[in-house]
C-alpha cells in the first residue's frame, strides 16, 4: 500500500511557520530557560497579542529584539510579566458562583473539623477576600487555612496589602449582596484617601505563595480549590496539567470551582469529577478518583 503523501514529504516541504511565530516561540523559550516562567503551553493567539503590545511598549521591532532584552537586561522580566499575565478581577465576581458556594458547598464543608482552601491564580486578591468574607459570614473562617497562589509576585503583594480603589467598591458591594452576603461589605474595610483597605484580620489564616500551575507540584490536601479565569489562558495540555494538580490535591469528595467560561468536560481528568453545580462550574471529586 502507498504511504500517505504527507509522510513521504521532507519536513522542509511542510508549510513553514511565519518568522514572527518562530521568534515568538524562541522568546518564550528564552523566558523559560532564563527565568523558569513557562508560557510555552499558553493559548498562543492571546500570548501573541499580549507580547505584540509589549513589543510596541518597549519599542522593539521584532520579538527577537524583545528576546535580546529578556536575556541581557536583568530588570526586563519584571517589566514583561504584567504583559504576560492578565490581572482582571473583582470581589464576588460572578455572584451566582459565590451564592452556589454559600448555599450548596458550605453545608458539606461544615461537616469537617478543619478545612484547607486553595485559591489558584488569585491575582490581586479579590477572589481570596470574597472567600474569606463568605467563610466568616458562614462561621467557617476560624477552622480554615487559605492558600492564595499566583505566579505574579507583584499581584501577590497587592493581594497581601488588600487595598482597592474606592471607585470599585460600589460594584464589589453589589456583587457581595447578590452572592447572598449576610452583612454589609463596609464592615470589612476602612475607606481613606480614595482607597478601601481590607481589614488585616481577614488575612490571619491566609498563606500567600508563588506557585505555578505550569511547573510546580501539589503542595497540600485541600477540601475546596477555586481556580477561576486562569485555565482560559492555557492550551489543552496545560489545562490538563493544572486539572491534574487539582485532582491530586483535593480530598475525596472535595470541590473544584472554575470560571464561567471554563469546563472540565474536555479534560482527560473529567471522569475523576462529577458535576455539582453545573451552571456555576462547580465540580466534586469522586470518591475513588
Ligand atoms: C484573570 S486573573 C484571574 C484572577 C481571579 N482568579 C479571578 O477570577 O478574578 C488570572 C491570574 O492567573 C495567574 N496565572 C497565570 N498563569 C499562571 C500559572 N501558570 N500559575 C498560576 N497562576 C497563573 C495570573 O498571574 C493572574 O493573576
PDB file of C-alpha atoms and ligand atoms in Angstrom:
ATOM      1  CA  UNK A   1       0.000   0.000   0.000  1.00  0.00           C
ATOM      2  CA  UNK A   2       1.241   3.517  -0.797  1.00  0.00           C
ATOM      3  CA  UNK A   3       2.422   5.592   2.175  1.00  0.00           C
ATOM      4  CA  UNK A   4       0.362   8.776   2.721  1.00  0.00           C
ATOM      5  CA  UNK A   5       1.840  11.676   0.751  1.00  0.00           C
ATOM      6  CA  UNK A   6       2.392  13.793   3.904  1.00  0.00           C
ATOM      7  CA  UNK A   7       4.570  11.115   5.487  1.00  0.00           C
ATOM      8  CA  UNK A   8       6.691  10.927   2.336  1.00  0.00           C
ATOM      9  CA  UNK A   9       7.343  14.682   2.210  1.00  0.00           C
ATOM     10  CA  UNK A  10      10.502  16.094   3.716  1.00  0.00           C
ATOM     11  CA  UNK A  11       9.821  18.243   6.836  1.00  0.00           C
ATOM     12  CA  UNK A  12      11.194  21.144   4.785  1.00  0.00           C
ATOM     13  CA  UNK A  13       8.250  20.804   2.418  1.00  0.00           C
ATOM     14  CA  UNK A  14       5.681  21.236   5.207  1.00  0.00           C
ATOM     15  CA  UNK A  15       4.075  24.683   5.483  1.00  0.00           C
ATOM     16  CA  UNK A  16       6.692  26.792   7.293  1.00  0.00           C
ATOM     17  CA  UNK A  17       5.873  28.808  10.384  1.00  0.00           C
ATOM     18  CA  UNK A  18       5.875  32.541   9.880  1.00  0.00           C
ATOM     19  CA  UNK A  19       9.187  34.062  11.007  1.00  0.00           C
ATOM     20  CA  UNK A  20       7.299  36.068  13.630  1.00  0.00           C
ATOM     21  CA  UNK A  21       5.866  32.881  15.137  1.00  0.00           C
ATOM     22  CA  UNK A  22       9.315  31.266  15.245  1.00  0.00           C
ATOM     23  CA  UNK A  23      10.613  34.347  17.062  1.00  0.00           C
ATOM     24  CA  UNK A  24       7.664  34.215  19.458  1.00  0.00           C
ATOM     25  CA  UNK A  25       8.436  30.592  20.368  1.00  0.00           C
ATOM     26  CA  UNK A  26      12.124  31.405  20.824  1.00  0.00           C
ATOM     27  CA  UNK A  27      11.197  34.319  23.087  1.00  0.00           C
ATOM     28  CA  UNK A  28       9.011  32.059  25.269  1.00  0.00           C
ATOM     29  CA  UNK A  29      11.841  29.506  25.357  1.00  0.00           C
ATOM     30  CA  UNK A  30      14.272  32.228  26.486  1.00  0.00           C
ATOM     31  CA  UNK A  31      11.856  33.326  29.221  1.00  0.00           C
ATOM     32  CA  UNK A  32      11.631  29.709  30.393  1.00  0.00           C
ATOM     33  CA  UNK A  33      15.359  28.909  30.170  1.00  0.00           C
ATOM     34  CA  UNK A  34      16.438  32.063  31.958  1.00  0.00           C
ATOM     35  CA  UNK A  35      13.602  32.700  34.456  1.00  0.00           C
ATOM     36  CA  UNK A  36      11.619  29.427  34.670  1.00  0.00           C
ATOM     37  CA  UNK A  37       8.358  31.149  33.852  1.00  0.00           C
ATOM     38  CA  UNK A  38       6.764  28.669  31.459  1.00  0.00           C
ATOM     39  CA  UNK A  39       4.367  30.289  28.990  1.00  0.00           C
ATOM     40  CA  UNK A  40       5.086  27.733  26.261  1.00  0.00           C
ATOM     41  CA  UNK A  41       1.786  25.923  26.894  1.00  0.00           C
ATOM     42  CA  UNK A  42      -0.424  29.019  26.920  1.00  0.00           C
ATOM     43  CA  UNK A  43      -3.022  29.661  24.225  1.00  0.00           C
ATOM     44  CA  UNK A  44      -0.740  31.107  21.542  1.00  0.00           C
ATOM     45  CA  UNK A  45      -3.143  33.590  19.966  1.00  0.00           C
ATOM     46  CA  UNK A  46      -3.569  35.519  23.208  1.00  0.00           C
ATOM     47  CA  UNK A  47       0.132  35.273  24.199  1.00  0.00           C
ATOM     48  CA  UNK A  48       0.991  36.668  20.781  1.00  0.00           C
ATOM     49  CA  UNK A  49      -1.478  39.513  21.126  1.00  0.00           C
ATOM     50  CA  UNK A  50      -0.129  40.456  24.540  1.00  0.00           C
ATOM     51  CA  UNK A  51       3.526  40.163  23.546  1.00  0.00           C
ATOM     52  CA  UNK A  52       2.831  42.291  20.484  1.00  0.00           C
ATOM     53  CA  UNK A  53       1.668  45.016  22.889  1.00  0.00           C
ATOM     54  CA  UNK A  54       4.894  44.529  24.872  1.00  0.00           C
ATOM     55  CA  UNK A  55       6.953  44.717  21.695  1.00  0.00           C
ATOM     56  CA  UNK A  56       5.375  48.081  20.921  1.00  0.00           C
ATOM     57  CA  UNK A  57       5.663  49.303  24.504  1.00  0.00           C
ATOM     58  CA  UNK A  58       9.400  48.548  24.643  1.00  0.00           C
ATOM     59  CA  UNK A  59       9.917  49.947  21.103  1.00  0.00           C
ATOM     60  CA  UNK A  60      11.201  46.638  19.727  1.00  0.00           C
ATOM     61  CA  UNK A  61      10.782  45.978  16.013  1.00  0.00           C
ATOM     62  CA  UNK A  62      10.678  42.192  16.481  1.00  0.00           C
ATOM     63  CA  UNK A  63      10.138  39.515  19.126  1.00  0.00           C
ATOM     64  CA  UNK A  64      13.847  38.709  18.703  1.00  0.00           C
ATOM     65  CA  UNK A  65      14.718  42.203  19.946  1.00  0.00           C
ATOM     66  CA  UNK A  66      12.439  41.643  22.919  1.00  0.00           C
ATOM     67  CA  UNK A  67      14.205  38.321  23.497  1.00  0.00           C
ATOM     68  CA  UNK A  68      17.554  40.118  23.462  1.00  0.00           C
ATOM     69  CA  UNK A  69      16.300  42.437  26.236  1.00  0.00           C
ATOM     70  CA  UNK A  70      14.930  39.499  28.251  1.00  0.00           C
ATOM     71  CA  UNK A  71      18.302  37.748  28.059  1.00  0.00           C
ATOM     72  CA  UNK A  72      20.575  40.730  28.709  1.00  0.00           C
ATOM     73  CA  UNK A  73      18.611  43.196  30.864  1.00  0.00           C
ATOM     74  CA  UNK A  74      18.027  41.795  34.356  1.00  0.00           C
ATOM     75  CA  UNK A  75      15.070  44.058  35.147  1.00  0.00           C
ATOM     76  CA  UNK A  76      13.251  43.173  31.943  1.00  0.00           C
ATOM     77  CA  UNK A  77      11.400  40.045  33.118  1.00  0.00           C
ATOM     78  CA  UNK A  78       9.655  42.018  35.873  1.00  0.00           C
ATOM     79  CA  UNK A  79       8.531  44.568  33.291  1.00  0.00           C
ATOM     80  CA  UNK A  80       7.373  41.909  30.820  1.00  0.00           C
ATOM     81  CA  UNK A  81       5.375  39.821  33.302  1.00  0.00           C
ATOM     82  CA  UNK A  82       2.428  42.252  33.506  1.00  0.00           C
ATOM     83  CA  UNK A  83       2.020  41.836  29.743  1.00  0.00           C
ATOM     84  CA  UNK A  84       2.050  38.039  30.028  1.00  0.00           C
ATOM     85  CA  UNK A  85      -0.370  37.722  32.940  1.00  0.00           C
ATOM     86  CA  UNK A  86      -3.848  39.228  32.892  1.00  0.00           C
ATOM     87  CA  UNK A  87      -4.832  40.660  36.293  1.00  0.00           C
ATOM     88  CA  UNK A  88      -8.536  41.434  35.794  1.00  0.00           C
ATOM     89  CA  UNK A  89     -10.534  40.522  38.919  1.00  0.00           C
ATOM     90  CA  UNK A  90     -13.457  41.577  41.119  1.00  0.00           C
ATOM     91  CA  UNK A  91     -14.763  40.848  44.598  1.00  0.00           C
ATOM     92  CA  UNK A  92     -17.521  38.223  44.372  1.00  0.00           C
ATOM     93  CA  UNK A  93     -17.022  38.110  40.600  1.00  0.00           C
ATOM     94  CA  UNK A  94     -19.987  36.223  39.065  1.00  0.00           C
ATOM     95  CA  UNK A  95     -22.088  36.416  42.256  1.00  0.00           C
ATOM     96  CA  UNK A  96     -24.041  33.266  41.304  1.00  0.00           C
ATOM     97  CA  UNK A  97     -20.830  31.275  41.762  1.00  0.00           C
ATOM     98  CA  UNK A  98     -20.384  32.531  45.329  1.00  0.00           C
ATOM     99  CA  UNK A  99     -24.080  32.046  46.043  1.00  0.00           C
ATOM    100  CA  UNK A 100     -23.728  28.394  44.990  1.00  0.00           C
ATOM    101  CA  UNK A 101     -20.620  28.024  47.191  1.00  0.00           C
ATOM    102  CA  UNK A 102     -22.573  29.546  50.086  1.00  0.00           C
ATOM    103  CA  UNK A 103     -25.804  27.622  49.636  1.00  0.00           C
ATOM    104  CA  UNK A 104     -24.632  24.282  48.222  1.00  0.00           C
ATOM    105  CA  UNK A 105     -20.959  23.734  49.109  1.00  0.00           C
ATOM    106  CA  UNK A 106     -20.779  25.290  52.597  1.00  0.00           C
ATOM    107  CA  UNK A 107     -23.246  22.763  54.146  1.00  0.00           C
ATOM    108  CA  UNK A 108     -20.798  19.983  53.126  1.00  0.00           C
ATOM    109  CA  UNK A 109     -17.773  21.919  54.366  1.00  0.00           C
ATOM    110  CA  UNK A 110     -19.450  22.425  57.748  1.00  0.00           C
ATOM    111  CA  UNK A 111     -19.084  18.680  58.404  1.00  0.00           C
ATOM    112  CA  UNK A 112     -15.246  18.954  58.543  1.00  0.00           C
ATOM    113  CA  UNK A 113     -13.429  19.981  61.742  1.00  0.00           C
ATOM    114  CA  UNK A 114     -10.726  21.774  59.751  1.00  0.00           C
ATOM    115  CA  UNK A 115     -10.517  22.940  56.168  1.00  0.00           C
ATOM    116  CA  UNK A 116      -7.972  23.884  53.531  1.00  0.00           C
ATOM    117  CA  UNK A 117      -8.952  26.100  50.623  1.00  0.00           C
ATOM    118  CA  UNK A 118      -6.705  26.831  47.646  1.00  0.00           C
ATOM    119  CA  UNK A 119      -7.274  29.932  45.514  1.00  0.00           C
ATOM    120  CA  UNK A 120      -5.055  29.189  42.493  1.00  0.00           C
ATOM    121  CA  UNK A 121      -4.231  32.193  40.305  1.00  0.00           C
ATOM    122  CA  UNK A 122      -5.518  34.594  42.980  1.00  0.00           C
ATOM    123  CA  UNK A 123      -4.165  37.681  41.206  1.00  0.00           C
ATOM    124  CA  UNK A 124      -4.547  40.843  43.320  1.00  0.00           C
ATOM    125  CA  UNK A 125      -6.652  39.073  45.957  1.00  0.00           C
ATOM    126  CA  UNK A 126     -10.271  39.906  45.134  1.00  0.00           C
ATOM    127  CA  UNK A 127     -11.267  36.230  44.848  1.00  0.00           C
ATOM    128  CA  UNK A 128      -9.451  35.413  48.082  1.00  0.00           C
ATOM    129  CA  UNK A 129     -11.204  38.175  50.082  1.00  0.00           C
ATOM    130  CA  UNK A 130     -14.539  37.025  48.663  1.00  0.00           C
ATOM    131  CA  UNK A 131     -13.908  33.555  50.098  1.00  0.00           C
ATOM    132  CA  UNK A 132     -12.611  34.750  53.475  1.00  0.00           C
ATOM    133  CA  UNK A 133     -15.595  37.093  53.910  1.00  0.00           C
ATOM    134  CA  UNK A 134     -18.024  34.370  52.846  1.00  0.00           C
ATOM    135  CA  UNK A 135     -16.394  31.859  55.228  1.00  0.00           C
ATOM    136  CA  UNK A 136     -16.540  34.400  58.082  1.00  0.00           C
ATOM    137  CA  UNK A 137     -20.224  35.004  57.406  1.00  0.00           C
ATOM    138  CA  UNK A 138     -20.886  31.267  57.374  1.00  0.00           C
ATOM    139  CA  UNK A 139     -18.918  30.564  60.570  1.00  0.00           C
ATOM    140  CA  UNK A 140     -16.115  28.620  58.841  1.00  0.00           C
ATOM    141  CA  UNK A 141     -13.245  31.100  58.796  1.00  0.00           C
ATOM    142  CA  UNK A 142     -11.651  30.142  62.115  1.00  0.00           C
ATOM    143  CA  UNK A 143     -11.235  26.493  61.104  1.00  0.00           C
ATOM    144  CA  UNK A 144      -9.921  27.238  57.597  1.00  0.00           C
ATOM    145  CA  UNK A 145      -6.456  27.704  56.181  1.00  0.00           C
ATOM    146  CA  UNK A 146      -6.447  29.543  52.843  1.00  0.00           C
ATOM    147  CA  UNK A 147      -3.639  29.181  50.306  1.00  0.00           C
ATOM    148  CA  UNK A 148      -3.548  32.081  47.850  1.00  0.00           C
ATOM    149  CA  UNK A 149      -1.132  31.406  44.982  1.00  0.00           C
ATOM    150  CA  UNK A 150      -0.099  33.105  41.759  1.00  0.00           C
ATOM    151  CA  UNK A 151       2.983  33.416  39.538  1.00  0.00           C
ATOM    152  CA  UNK A 152       2.908  37.205  39.558  1.00  0.00           C
ATOM    153  CA  UNK A 153       4.815  38.386  42.661  1.00  0.00           C
ATOM    154  CA  UNK A 154       3.587  41.957  42.241  1.00  0.00           C
ATOM    155  CA  UNK A 155      -0.046  40.762  42.188  1.00  0.00           C
ATOM    156  CA  UNK A 156       0.603  38.660  45.306  1.00  0.00           C
ATOM    157  CA  UNK A 157       1.979  41.748  47.075  1.00  0.00           C
ATOM    158  CA  UNK A 158      -1.232  43.651  46.199  1.00  0.00           C
ATOM    159  CA  UNK A 159      -3.285  40.691  47.428  1.00  0.00           C
ATOM    160  CA  UNK A 160      -1.415  40.788  50.723  1.00  0.00           C
ATOM    161  CA  UNK A 161      -1.957  44.559  51.028  1.00  0.00           C
ATOM    162  CA  UNK A 162      -5.705  44.245  50.290  1.00  0.00           C
ATOM    163  CA  UNK A 163      -6.127  47.858  49.163  1.00  0.00           C
ATOM    164  CA  UNK A 164      -8.528  48.641  46.297  1.00  0.00           C
ATOM    165  CA  UNK A 165      -9.698  51.868  44.673  1.00  0.00           C
ATOM    166  CA  UNK A 166     -12.871  53.270  46.231  1.00  0.00           C
ATOM    167  CA  UNK A 167     -14.293  53.588  42.713  1.00  0.00           C
ATOM    168  CA  UNK A 168     -14.540  49.764  42.637  1.00  0.00           C
ATOM    169  CA  UNK A 169     -16.419  49.439  45.913  1.00  0.00           C
ATOM    170  CA  UNK A 170     -19.892  50.052  44.509  1.00  0.00           C
ATOM    171  CA  UNK A 171     -19.509  47.026  42.171  1.00  0.00           C
ATOM    172  CA  UNK A 172     -17.958  44.895  44.936  1.00  0.00           C
ATOM    173  CA  UNK A 173     -20.826  45.798  47.292  1.00  0.00           C
ATOM    174  CA  UNK A 174     -23.463  44.888  44.724  1.00  0.00           C
ATOM    175  CA  UNK A 175     -21.692  41.587  43.921  1.00  0.00           C
ATOM    176  CA  UNK A 176     -21.470  40.765  47.635  1.00  0.00           C
ATOM    177  CA  UNK A 177     -25.192  41.429  48.061  1.00  0.00           C
ATOM    178  CA  UNK A 178     -26.074  39.281  45.036  1.00  0.00           C
ATOM    179  CA  UNK A 179     -23.888  36.464  46.359  1.00  0.00           C
ATOM    180  CA  UNK A 180     -26.148  36.266  49.426  1.00  0.00           C
ATOM    181  CA  UNK A 181     -23.868  38.357  51.681  1.00  0.00           C
ATOM    182  CA  UNK A 182     -25.120  38.364  55.268  1.00  0.00           C
ATOM    183  CA  UNK A 183     -23.591  41.682  56.320  1.00  0.00           C
ATOM    184  CA  UNK A 184     -22.524  44.982  54.863  1.00  0.00           C
ATOM    185  CA  UNK A 185     -19.291  44.875  52.856  1.00  0.00           C
ATOM    186  CA  UNK A 186     -18.280  48.099  54.617  1.00  0.00           C
ATOM    187  CA  UNK A 187     -17.821  46.010  57.801  1.00  0.00           C
ATOM    188  CA  UNK A 188     -14.650  44.597  56.232  1.00  0.00           C
ATOM    189  CA  UNK A 189     -12.748  47.659  55.047  1.00  0.00           C
ATOM    190  CA  UNK A 190     -11.743  51.163  56.054  1.00  0.00           C
ATOM    191  CA  UNK A 191     -12.023  53.927  53.499  1.00  0.00           C
ATOM    192  CA  UNK A 192      -9.422  56.695  53.361  1.00  0.00           C
ATOM    193  CA  UNK A 193      -7.781  58.836  50.679  1.00  0.00           C
ATOM    194  CA  UNK A 194      -9.720  57.271  47.802  1.00  0.00           C
ATOM    195  CA  UNK A 195      -8.851  53.701  48.784  1.00  0.00           C
ATOM    196  CA  UNK A 196     -10.527  50.867  50.674  1.00  0.00           C
ATOM    197  CA  UNK A 197      -8.169  48.900  52.928  1.00  0.00           C
ATOM    198  CA  UNK A 198      -9.484  45.470  53.771  1.00  0.00           C
ATOM    199  CA  UNK A 199      -9.193  44.502  57.429  1.00  0.00           C
ATOM    200  CA  UNK A 200      -5.970  42.663  58.210  1.00  0.00           C
ATOM    201  CA  UNK A 201      -7.887  40.169  60.361  1.00  0.00           C
ATOM    202  CA  UNK A 202      -9.132  38.747  57.030  1.00  0.00           C
ATOM    203  CA  UNK A 203      -5.554  37.666  56.277  1.00  0.00           C
ATOM    204  CA  UNK A 204      -4.765  35.919  59.525  1.00  0.00           C
ATOM    205  CA  UNK A 205      -5.477  32.417  58.145  1.00  0.00           C
ATOM    206  CA  UNK A 206      -4.011  33.071  54.697  1.00  0.00           C
ATOM    207  CA  UNK A 207      -0.727  31.831  53.258  1.00  0.00           C
ATOM    208  CA  UNK A 208       0.342  33.791  50.154  1.00  0.00           C
ATOM    209  CA  UNK A 209       2.710  31.929  47.899  1.00  0.00           C
ATOM    210  CA  UNK A 210       4.342  31.939  44.475  1.00  0.00           C
ATOM    211  CA  UNK A 211       3.151  28.774  42.730  1.00  0.00           C
ATOM    212  CA  UNK A 212       2.885  27.983  39.027  1.00  0.00           C
ATOM    213  CA  UNK A 213       0.296  25.597  37.667  1.00  0.00           C
ATOM    214  CA  UNK A 214       2.643  25.114  34.686  1.00  0.00           C
ATOM    215  CA  UNK A 215       5.771  23.995  36.525  1.00  0.00           C
ATOM    216  CA  UNK A 216       5.100  23.332  40.228  1.00  0.00           C
ATOM    217  CA  UNK A 217       3.734  20.340  42.118  1.00  0.00           C
ATOM    218  CA  UNK A 218       0.872  19.685  44.522  1.00  0.00           C
ATOM    219  CA  UNK A 219       1.704  21.078  47.978  1.00  0.00           C
ATOM    220  CA  UNK A 220      -1.260  20.284  50.259  1.00  0.00           C
ATOM    221  CA  UNK A 221      -4.502  18.348  50.561  1.00  0.00           C
ATOM    222  CA  UNK A 222      -7.427  20.708  50.028  1.00  0.00           C
ATOM    223  CA  UNK A 223     -11.194  20.477  50.542  1.00  0.00           C
ATOM    224  CA  UNK A 224     -12.032  23.251  48.098  1.00  0.00           C
ATOM    225  CA  UNK A 225      -9.975  24.606  45.225  1.00  0.00           C
ATOM    226  CA  UNK A 226     -11.098  27.640  43.278  1.00  0.00           C
ATOM    227  CA  UNK A 227      -9.227  28.398  40.086  1.00  0.00           C
ATOM    228  CA  UNK A 228     -11.174  30.940  38.109  1.00  0.00           C
ATOM    229  CA  UNK A 229     -10.320  32.635  34.835  1.00  0.00           C
ATOM    230  CA  UNK A 230      -6.864  31.104  34.638  1.00  0.00           C
ATOM    231  CA  UNK A 231      -7.366  27.961  32.523  1.00  0.00           C
ATOM    232  CA  UNK A 232      -8.762  30.067  29.653  1.00  0.00           C
ATOM    233  CA  UNK A 233      -5.203  31.272  29.044  1.00  0.00           C
ATOM    234  CA  UNK A 234      -3.806  27.713  28.769  1.00  0.00           C
ATOM    235  CA  UNK A 235      -3.767  25.268  25.846  1.00  0.00           C
ATOM    236  CA  UNK A 236      -5.441  21.866  26.312  1.00  0.00           C
ATOM    237  CA  UNK A 237      -2.321  20.088  27.527  1.00  0.00           C
ATOM    238  CA  UNK A 238      -1.523  22.711  30.148  1.00  0.00           C
ATOM    239  CA  UNK A 239      -5.156  22.764  31.258  1.00  0.00           C
ATOM    240  CA  UNK A 240      -4.847  19.013  31.811  1.00  0.00           C
ATOM    241  CA  UNK A 241      -1.694  19.515  33.854  1.00  0.00           C
ATOM    242  CA  UNK A 242      -3.407  22.074  36.081  1.00  0.00           C
ATOM    243  CA  UNK A 243      -6.542  19.965  36.488  1.00  0.00           C
ATOM    244  CA  UNK A 244      -4.279  17.001  37.333  1.00  0.00           C
ATOM    245  CA  UNK A 245      -2.803  19.112  40.154  1.00  0.00           C
ATOM    246  CA  UNK A 246      -6.284  19.957  41.446  1.00  0.00           C
ATOM    247  CA  UNK A 247      -7.253  16.277  41.285  1.00  0.00           C
ATOM    248  CA  UNK A 248      -4.061  15.368  43.160  1.00  0.00           C
ATOM    249  CA  UNK A 249      -4.604  17.944  45.890  1.00  0.00           C
ATOM    250  CA  UNK A 250      -8.339  17.537  46.510  1.00  0.00           C
ATOM    251  CA  UNK A 251      -9.581  15.239  49.259  1.00  0.00           C
ATOM    252  CA  UNK A 252     -12.147  12.671  48.115  1.00  0.00           C
ATOM    253  CA  UNK A 253     -15.468  14.471  47.644  1.00  0.00           C
ATOM    254  CA  UNK A 254     -13.591  17.795  47.666  1.00  0.00           C
ATOM    255  CA  UNK A 255     -14.842  20.652  45.478  1.00  0.00           C
ATOM    256  CA  UNK A 256     -13.347  22.373  42.450  1.00  0.00           C
ATOM    257  CA  UNK A 257     -14.705  25.679  41.163  1.00  0.00           C
ATOM    258  CA  UNK A 258     -13.791  27.130  37.761  1.00  0.00           C
ATOM    259  CA  UNK A 259     -14.554  30.353  35.907  1.00  0.00           C
ATOM    260  CA  UNK A 260     -17.771  30.882  33.981  1.00  0.00           C
ATOM    261  CA  UNK A 261     -16.075  30.197  30.620  1.00  0.00           C
ATOM    262  CA  UNK A 262     -14.162  27.138  31.825  1.00  0.00           C
ATOM    263  CA  UNK A 263     -15.128  23.475  31.944  1.00  0.00           C
ATOM    264  CA  UNK A 264     -13.738  20.062  32.861  1.00  0.00           C
ATOM    265  CA  UNK A 265     -15.712  18.448  30.080  1.00  0.00           C
ATOM    266  CA  UNK A 266     -12.820  18.061  27.632  1.00  0.00           C
ATOM    267  CA  UNK A 267     -10.181  17.217  30.208  1.00  0.00           C
ATOM    268  CA  UNK A 268      -8.588  13.798  30.425  1.00  0.00           C
ATOM    269  CA  UNK A 269      -9.359  14.001  34.162  1.00  0.00           C
ATOM    270  CA  UNK A 270     -13.089  14.607  33.584  1.00  0.00           C
ATOM    271  CA  UNK A 271     -14.046  11.152  34.907  1.00  0.00           C
ATOM    272  CA  UNK A 272     -12.487  11.956  38.276  1.00  0.00           C
ATOM    273  CA  UNK A 273     -15.139  14.631  38.899  1.00  0.00           C
ATOM    274  CA  UNK A 274     -18.923  14.840  38.978  1.00  0.00           C
ATOM    275  CA  UNK A 275     -20.940  17.953  38.159  1.00  0.00           C
ATOM    276  CA  UNK A 276     -22.021  19.515  41.455  1.00  0.00           C
ATOM    277  CA  UNK A 277     -23.462  22.860  40.388  1.00  0.00           C
ATOM    278  CA  UNK A 278     -23.297  22.648  36.618  1.00  0.00           C
ATOM    279  CA  UNK A 279     -24.244  26.236  35.751  1.00  0.00           C
ATOM    280  CA  UNK A 280     -21.754  27.674  38.227  1.00  0.00           C
ATOM    281  CA  UNK A 281     -18.929  25.340  37.116  1.00  0.00           C
ATOM    282  CA  UNK A 282     -18.531  23.654  40.487  1.00  0.00           C
ATOM    283  CA  UNK A 283     -17.380  20.036  40.455  1.00  0.00           C
ATOM    284  CA  UNK A 284     -16.961  17.406  43.161  1.00  0.00           C
ATOM    285  CA  UNK A 285     -14.126  14.899  43.146  1.00  0.00           C
ATOM    286  CA  UNK A 286     -15.449  11.362  43.021  1.00  0.00           C
ATOM    287  CA  UNK A 287     -14.902   9.030  45.964  1.00  0.00           C
ATOM    288  CA  UNK A 288     -12.347   6.735  44.344  1.00  0.00           C
ATOM    289  CA  UNK A 289     -10.788   9.039  41.743  1.00  0.00           C
TER     290      UNK A 289
HETATM  291  C1  LIG B   1      -7.556  36.930  35.062  1.00  0.00           C
HETATM  292  S1  LIG B   1      -6.662  36.622  36.529  1.00  0.00           S
HETATM  293  C2  LIG B   1      -7.857  35.732  37.476  1.00  0.00           C
HETATM  294  C3  LIG B   1      -7.968  36.267  38.871  1.00  0.00           C
HETATM  295  C4  LIG B   1      -9.015  35.589  39.749  1.00  0.00           C
HETATM  296  N1  LIG B   1      -8.802  34.177  39.836  1.00  0.00           N
HETATM  297  C5  LIG B   1     -10.416  35.886  39.249  1.00  0.00           C
HETATM  298  O1  LIG B   1     -11.057  35.029  38.630  1.00  0.00           O
HETATM  299  O2  LIG B   1     -10.886  37.005  39.451  1.00  0.00           O
HETATM  300  C6  LIG B   1      -5.533  35.318  36.022  1.00  0.00           C
HETATM  301  C7  LIG B   1      -4.425  35.070  37.036  1.00  0.00           C
HETATM  302  O3  LIG B   1      -3.768  33.834  36.716  1.00  0.00           O
HETATM  303  C8  LIG B   1      -2.405  33.986  37.009  1.00  0.00           C
HETATM  304  N2  LIG B   1      -1.636  32.941  36.310  1.00  0.00           N
HETATM  305  C9  LIG B   1      -1.285  32.914  35.008  1.00  0.00           C
HETATM  306  N3  LIG B   1      -0.555  31.815  34.761  1.00  0.00           N
HETATM  307  C10 LIG B   1      -0.461  31.131  35.927  1.00  0.00           C
HETATM  308  C11 LIG B   1       0.177  29.918  36.312  1.00  0.00           C
HETATM  309  N4  LIG B   1       0.887  29.198  35.441  1.00  0.00           N
HETATM  310  N5  LIG B   1       0.075  29.503  37.593  1.00  0.00           N
HETATM  311  C12 LIG B   1      -0.625  30.251  38.492  1.00  0.00           C
HETATM  312  N6  LIG B   1      -1.244  31.407  38.193  1.00  0.00           N
HETATM  313  C13 LIG B   1      -1.162  31.843  36.921  1.00  0.00           C
HETATM  314  C14 LIG B   1      -2.089  35.400  36.549  1.00  0.00           C
HETATM  315  O4  LIG B   1      -0.890  35.901  37.110  1.00  0.00           O
HETATM  316  C15 LIG B   1      -3.336  36.147  37.015  1.00  0.00           C
HETATM  317  O5  LIG B   1      -3.144  36.668  38.294  1.00  0.00           O
END
